[in-house]
Amino acid sequence: MVGEPEDYPHVSVVLVNLNGRKWLEKAVPSILDSSYPKIEIIVVDNGSTDGSAEFLSKNYPMIRVVALDRNIGWSPANNEGIKAAHGKIIACLSNDMVVDREWLKEIVKLMSLNSKIGVVQCNSLSMWDKATFDSCMNYLDRFGYSYGYVPRNRPQEVFFAEGMAFAFKREVVERIGMLDGYYFMEYDDMDFSWRARLAGYSVYFLPSAIVYHARGGTVGRSYFQKVRNVRLYTRNHLITLMKNYETKSLFKILPVILAIEMGKILYLMLRGNLAVALAALRGLLQAVRDTRIILVKRREIQKIRKEPDAVVMRIMHPFNPMLQLLFLASQAKGERFISNSKPPIGGI
């Protein structure tokens, strides 16, 4: 357990920023006001042109700024921050959020309870009304589709931690590697959490680690808002399955997921979302094109495996096509679908 301040492990907070100076003006002071006694802040500026790096250097000389000359993507930029970090725990945040004073203390307290707790997701509420749920308890089904549930009032094991506000022990990175930079963005947090599970770590949602998020401040609010996001989401979804499953599981899953994805593309075309449908198709084709690259990554991941698929699947959500249709309908409206029911975890 964490006791006196000298017992607290050093924590590194990594923010990736892209033309978000107006958000940094809110985010940085709130992090500096955190009650946690041992903290460093690293801002990775992803090639901003709005003076973000200069603003930080002038006003917050205690912050380490990693200034990149171009946008290299969310996951590669976070990796640059992780490389620069000194902490035993690393917390990654979106730039468009503010944090509660106790958020880090709560994370460290939970991680200290059990050595197997490797990844923790914060409880993100809307920055605008501070009551609406922005994040949720997140699960994947065996086909890699995600499901979100309204947070409960106690820590809850989930399948993956959403990357806009999550923390992990340095030992997890030393064991499984950093975020996969190939992804650029989308599904990289799911892949990271899955790999942590394969290595024997657990992933938790922590309701008392509160942050406030202006969802869509830096990237689009919904699946449909940016066609590039659809391509990456579809491609990386398939890649995540190809990398992380055992061979026998992959042979069972892959034909089904390809059929589902082609059906989804047809559904989008019939609904008149031609640009989105074509972006999804390009994502599938890119995954096929890069099979050789993916197989190399897969071999490395299978080397770290401590848990078989049968154990990992225990925390997977049952496949539910109706919930997936509700997800697509909500995204088409620019909304987020979060179920208020109890997650039916335990079966596959």
Coordinates of C-alpha atoms in Angstrom, one line a residue:
M1 CA 0.0 0.0 0.0
V2 CA 1.0 3.6 -0.6
G3 CA 1.7 5.4 2.7
E4 CA 3.7 8.6 3.3
P5 CA 4.6 10.9 0.4
E6 CA 8.2 9.4 0.2
D7 CA 6.5 6.0 -0.5
Y8 CA 4.8 7.3 -3.6
P9 CA 6.3 6.1 -6.9
H10 CA 7.3 8.7 -9.4
V11 CA 4.6 9.3 -12.1
S12 CA 5.1 10.6 -15.6
V13 CA 2.2 12.3 -17.3
V14 CA 2.3 12.3 -21.1
L15 CA 0.1 14.6 -23.2
V16 CA 0.1 14.4 -27.0
N17 CA -0.8 17.8 -28.5
L18 CA -1.7 18.8 -32.1
N19 CA -2.7 22.5 -32.5
G20 CA -4.3 22.4 -29.1
R21 CA -2.9 25.5 -27.4
K22 CA -6.4 26.5 -26.1
W23 CA -6.8 23.1 -24.5
L24 CA -3.3 23.1 -23.0
E25 CA -4.2 26.4 -21.3
K26 CA -6.7 24.4 -19.3
A27 CA -5.0 21.0 -19.1
V28 CA -1.6 21.9 -17.8
P29 CA -2.7 24.1 -14.8
S30 CA -5.1 21.3 -13.7
I31 CA -2.3 18.7 -13.8
L32 CA 0.1 21.0 -11.9
D33 CA -2.6 21.4 -9.3
S34 CA -2.8 17.6 -8.7
S35 CA -2.3 16.6 -5.1
Y36 CA 0.1 13.9 -6.1
P37 CA 3.6 14.7 -4.7
K38 CA 5.9 13.1 -7.4
I39 CA 5.0 14.0 -10.9
E40 CA 6.6 15.1 -14.2
I41 CA 4.7 16.4 -17.2
I42 CA 5.9 15.6 -20.7
V43 CA 4.1 17.2 -23.7
V44 CA 4.7 15.7 -27.1
D45 CA 3.9 18.3 -29.6
N46 CA 2.9 16.6 -32.8
G47 CA 4.0 19.3 -35.3
S48 CA 1.6 22.0 -34.2
T49 CA 1.5 25.3 -36.1
D50 CA -0.5 27.3 -33.4
G51 CA 2.5 28.1 -31.2
S52 CA 1.7 25.4 -28.6
A53 CA 5.4 24.4 -28.0
E54 CA 6.4 28.1 -27.7
F55 CA 3.5 28.7 -25.3
L56 CA 4.6 25.9 -23.0
S57 CA 8.3 26.8 -23.1
K58 CA 7.5 30.4 -22.1
N59 CA 4.9 29.8 -19.4
Y60 CA 5.7 26.4 -18.0
P61 CA 9.5 25.9 -18.1
M62 CA 9.1 23.0 -15.6
I63 CA 7.4 20.9 -18.3
R64 CA 9.4 18.8 -20.8
V65 CA 8.4 19.5 -24.3
V66 CA 9.2 17.0 -27.0
A67 CA 8.7 19.0 -30.2
L68 CA 8.2 17.0 -33.4
D69 CA 8.3 18.5 -36.8
R70 CA 5.2 16.7 -38.1
N71 CA 2.2 14.8 -37.0
I72 CA 3.4 11.2 -36.6
G73 CA 0.2 9.9 -35.1
W74 CA -1.3 9.3 -31.6
S75 CA 0.5 6.1 -30.8
P76 CA 4.0 7.0 -32.1
A77 CA 3.8 10.4 -30.3
N78 CA 2.8 8.7 -27.0
N79 CA 5.8 6.4 -27.5
E80 CA 8.1 9.4 -27.8
G81 CA 6.7 10.6 -24.4
I82 CA 7.1 7.1 -22.9
K83 CA 10.7 7.1 -24.0
A84 CA 11.3 10.4 -22.3
A85 CA 9.5 9.4 -19.1
H86 CA 11.3 8.6 -15.9
G87 CA 8.3 7.4 -13.8
K88 CA 7.5 4.0 -12.5
I89 CA 3.9 4.7 -13.6
I90 CA 3.1 6.5 -16.8
A91 CA -0.2 8.2 -17.4
C92 CA -1.3 9.2 -20.9
L93 CA -3.9 12.0 -21.3
S94 CA -5.6 13.8 -24.2
N95 CA -4.7 17.4 -24.4
D96 CA -8.4 18.4 -24.3
M97 CA -9.1 17.6 -20.7
V98 CA -8.7 18.8 -17.1
V99 CA -8.1 16.5 -14.1
D100 CA -9.5 16.2 -10.6
R101 CA -6.8 17.0 -7.9
E102 CA -6.9 13.4 -6.6
W103 CA -6.9 11.5 -9.9
L104 CA -3.3 10.3 -9.7
K105 CA -3.4 9.4 -6.0
E106 CA -6.4 7.2 -6.8
I107 CA -4.6 5.4 -9.7
V108 CA -1.5 4.8 -7.6
K109 CA -3.5 3.6 -4.7
L110 CA -5.3 1.0 -6.8
M111 CA -2.1 -0.2 -8.6
S112 CA -0.5 -0.7 -5.2
L113 CA -3.2 -3.2 -4.1
N114 CA -2.1 -5.9 -6.5
S115 CA 1.0 -6.4 -8.5
K116 CA -1.1 -7.8 -11.4
I117 CA -3.0 -4.6 -11.9
G118 CA -1.0 -3.2 -14.8
V119 CA -3.3 -0.8 -16.7
V120 CA -5.9 1.6 -15.3
Q121 CA -8.5 3.7 -17.1
C122 CA -9.7 7.0 -15.6
N123 CA -13.3 7.9 -15.2
S124 CA -13.8 10.7 -17.8
L125 CA -16.8 13.0 -17.5
S126 CA -17.9 15.7 -19.9
M127 CA -15.9 18.9 -19.5
W128 CA -19.1 20.9 -20.4
D129 CA -21.4 19.7 -17.7
K130 CA -19.2 17.6 -15.4
A131 CA -22.0 15.0 -15.1
T132 CA -22.4 13.3 -18.5
F133 CA -20.3 10.1 -18.9
D134 CA -17.6 10.6 -21.5
S135 CA -15.9 7.3 -21.0
C136 CA -17.2 3.9 -19.9
M137 CA -16.3 0.4 -18.9
N138 CA -14.9 -1.0 -22.1
Y139 CA -15.0 -4.6 -23.4
L140 CA -14.3 -6.4 -26.6
D141 CA -16.1 -9.5 -27.9
R142 CA -14.2 -12.3 -29.5
F143 CA -14.5 -10.6 -32.9
G144 CA -12.9 -7.4 -31.6
Y145 CA -16.0 -5.2 -31.5
S146 CA -16.3 -2.9 -28.5
Y147 CA -19.0 -2.3 -26.0
G148 CA -19.3 0.4 -23.4
Y149 CA -21.2 0.4 -20.1
V150 CA -22.0 3.1 -17.6
P151 CA -19.4 3.0 -14.8
R152 CA -20.2 1.4 -11.5
N153 CA -19.2 3.0 -8.2
R154 CA -16.2 0.7 -7.5
P155 CA -13.2 -0.4 -9.5
Q156 CA -14.2 -2.8 -12.2
E157 CA -12.1 -5.1 -14.3
V158 CA -12.6 -4.3 -18.0
F159 CA -11.1 -5.7 -21.2
F160 CA -9.4 -2.6 -22.3
A161 CA -8.6 0.9 -21.1
E162 CA -9.5 3.8 -23.4
G163 CA -6.4 5.7 -24.4
M164 CA -7.6 9.2 -23.9
A165 CA -6.9 8.9 -20.1
F166 CA -5.2 5.8 -18.9
A167 CA -2.1 4.8 -16.9
F168 CA 0.2 1.8 -16.8
K169 CA 3.2 0.5 -14.8
R170 CA 6.5 0.9 -16.5
E171 CA 7.1 -2.8 -16.0
V172 CA 4.2 -3.5 -18.3
V173 CA 6.0 -1.6 -21.1
E174 CA 9.2 -3.4 -20.3
R175 CA 7.4 -6.7 -20.7
I176 CA 5.1 -6.1 -23.7
G177 CA 6.6 -3.1 -25.5
M178 CA 5.0 0.3 -26.1
L179 CA 2.0 1.2 -28.1
D180 CA 2.2 -0.1 -31.7
G181 CA 3.3 2.8 -33.8
Y182 CA 2.1 1.2 -36.9
Y183 CA -1.5 1.9 -35.9
F184 CA -1.0 5.7 -36.1
M185 CA -4.3 6.0 -34.1
E186 CA -7.5 3.9 -33.4
Y187 CA -7.4 0.5 -31.7
D188 CA -3.9 1.0 -30.3
D189 CA -5.2 1.2 -26.8
M190 CA -7.2 -2.0 -27.3
D191 CA -4.2 -3.7 -28.7
F192 CA -2.0 -2.5 -25.8
S193 CA -4.5 -3.7 -23.2
W194 CA -4.9 -7.1 -24.9
R195 CA -1.1 -7.6 -24.9
A196 CA -1.0 -6.7 -21.2
R197 CA -3.6 -9.4 -20.6
L198 CA -1.6 -11.9 -22.6
A199 CA 1.4 -11.1 -20.3
G200 CA -0.7 -11.8 -17.2
Y201 CA -1.7 -8.3 -16.2
S202 CA -5.2 -7.1 -15.5
V203 CA -6.9 -3.9 -16.7
Y204 CA -9.2 -1.9 -14.5
F205 CA -11.7 1.0 -14.8
L206 CA -11.3 3.3 -11.8
P207 CA -14.4 5.5 -11.1
S208 CA -12.6 7.6 -8.4
A209 CA -9.8 8.7 -10.9
I210 CA -11.9 11.5 -12.4
V211 CA -11.0 13.6 -15.4
Y212 CA -13.1 16.0 -17.6
H213 CA -12.9 15.7 -21.3
A214 CA -13.9 17.9 -24.2
R215 CA -14.5 14.9 -26.5
G216 CA -13.7 15.7 -30.1
G217 CA -11.6 18.7 -29.1
T218 CA -8.6 17.3 -31.1
V219 CA -10.0 14.4 -33.1
G220 CA -13.5 13.8 -34.4
R221 CA -16.3 13.0 -32.0
S222 CA -17.6 10.0 -34.0
Y223 CA -16.7 7.1 -36.2
F224 CA -18.2 8.9 -39.2
Q225 CA -16.7 12.3 -38.8
K226 CA -13.4 11.7 -40.5
V227 CA -13.0 9.2 -43.3
R228 CA -9.4 8.6 -42.4
N229 CA -10.4 7.4 -38.9
V230 CA -12.8 4.8 -40.5
R231 CA -10.0 3.4 -42.6
L232 CA -7.6 3.2 -39.6
Y233 CA -10.3 1.8 -37.3
T234 CA -11.2 -1.0 -39.7
R235 CA -7.6 -1.8 -40.6
N236 CA -6.4 -1.8 -37.0
H237 CA -9.4 -3.8 -35.8
L238 CA -8.4 -6.7 -38.1
I239 CA -4.7 -6.3 -37.3
T240 CA -5.3 -6.5 -33.5
L241 CA -7.0 -9.9 -33.9
M242 CA -4.3 -11.2 -36.2
K243 CA -1.6 -10.2 -33.8
N244 CA -3.0 -11.4 -30.5
Y245 CA -5.0 -14.6 -30.9
E246 CA -3.5 -18.1 -30.8
T247 CA -3.4 -19.7 -34.2
K248 CA -6.3 -22.1 -33.5
S249 CA -8.5 -19.2 -32.4
L250 CA -7.5 -17.0 -35.3
F251 CA -8.5 -19.6 -37.9
K252 CA -11.9 -19.7 -36.3
I253 CA -12.3 -16.0 -35.9
L254 CA -10.9 -14.6 -39.1
P255 CA -13.4 -15.9 -41.7
V256 CA -16.3 -14.7 -39.5
I257 CA -14.9 -11.2 -38.9
L258 CA -14.2 -10.8 -42.7
A259 CA -17.8 -11.7 -43.4
I260 CA -19.1 -9.3 -40.8
E261 CA -17.0 -6.5 -42.1
M262 CA -18.1 -7.0 -45.6
G263 CA -21.7 -7.1 -44.4
K264 CA -21.1 -3.8 -42.5
I265 CA -19.7 -2.2 -45.7
L266 CA -22.7 -3.3 -47.6
Y267 CA -25.0 -1.9 -44.9
L268 CA -23.2 1.4 -45.0
M269 CA -23.5 1.6 -48.8
L270 CA -27.3 0.8 -48.6
R271 CA -27.6 3.6 -46.0
G272 CA -26.0 6.1 -48.4
N273 CA -22.7 6.3 -46.5
L274 CA -20.6 5.6 -49.6
A275 CA -17.4 7.4 -48.5
V276 CA -17.5 5.6 -45.1
A277 CA -18.0 2.2 -46.8
L278 CA -15.1 2.8 -49.2
A279 CA -12.9 3.9 -46.3
A280 CA -13.7 0.7 -44.4
L281 CA -13.0 -1.4 -47.6
R282 CA -9.6 0.3 -48.0
G283 CA -8.8 -0.5 -44.3
L284 CA -9.5 -4.2 -44.9
L285 CA -7.3 -4.2 -48.1
Q286 CA -4.5 -2.4 -46.3
A287 CA -4.5 -5.1 -43.6
V288 CA -4.2 -7.8 -46.3
R289 CA -1.5 -5.8 -48.0
D290 CA 0.6 -5.6 -44.8
T291 CA 0.1 -9.3 -43.7
R292 CA 3.9 -9.8 -43.7
I293 CA 4.5 -6.9 -41.4
I294 CA 1.7 -8.1 -39.1
L295 CA 3.0 -11.6 -38.9
V296 CA 6.4 -10.3 -37.7
K297 CA 4.6 -8.4 -35.0
R298 CA 2.5 -11.4 -34.1
R299 CA 5.6 -13.6 -33.6
E300 CA 7.0 -11.1 -31.1
I301 CA 3.7 -10.9 -29.2
Q302 CA 3.3 -14.7 -28.9
K303 CA 6.7 -14.8 -27.3
I304 CA 5.4 -12.8 -24.3
R305 CA 2.2 -14.8 -23.9
K306 CA 1.6 -16.2 -20.4
E307 CA -2.1 -16.6 -20.6
P308 CA -4.0 -18.8 -23.2
D309 CA -6.9 -17.4 -25.1
A310 CA -9.3 -19.4 -22.9
V311 CA -8.3 -17.2 -19.9
V312 CA -8.3 -13.9 -21.9
M313 CA -11.7 -14.7 -23.3
R314 CA -13.3 -14.8 -19.8
I315 CA -13.4 -11.1 -19.7
M316 CA -14.6 -10.7 -23.3
H317 CA -18.2 -9.6 -24.1
P318 CA -20.6 -11.9 -25.9
F319 CA -21.0 -10.9 -29.5
N320 CA -24.2 -8.8 -29.8
P321 CA -25.1 -7.6 -33.3
M322 CA -28.0 -5.5 -32.0
L323 CA -25.7 -3.5 -29.8
Q324 CA -23.4 -3.0 -32.7
L325 CA -26.2 -1.6 -34.8
L326 CA -27.1 0.8 -32.0
F327 CA -23.4 1.8 -31.9
L328 CA -23.4 2.6 -35.6
A329 CA -26.7 4.5 -35.4
S330 CA -25.4 6.6 -32.5
Q331 CA -22.1 7.3 -34.3
A332 CA -24.1 8.4 -37.4
K333 CA -25.7 11.1 -35.1
G334 CA -22.4 12.1 -33.6
E335 CA -23.3 10.5 -30.3
R336 CA -21.7 7.9 -28.1
F337 CA -23.6 4.7 -27.2
I338 CA -23.1 3.7 -23.6
S339 CA -25.3 0.9 -22.1
N340 CA -26.8 1.4 -18.7
S341 CA -27.3 -2.3 -18.1
K342 CA -24.9 -4.6 -16.3
P343 CA -22.2 -6.0 -18.6
P344 CA -22.8 -9.7 -19.4
I345 CA -19.2 -10.7 -19.0
G346 CA -18.2 -14.3 -18.6
G347 CA -19.2 -16.1 -21.8
I348 CA -17.9 -16.0 -25.3

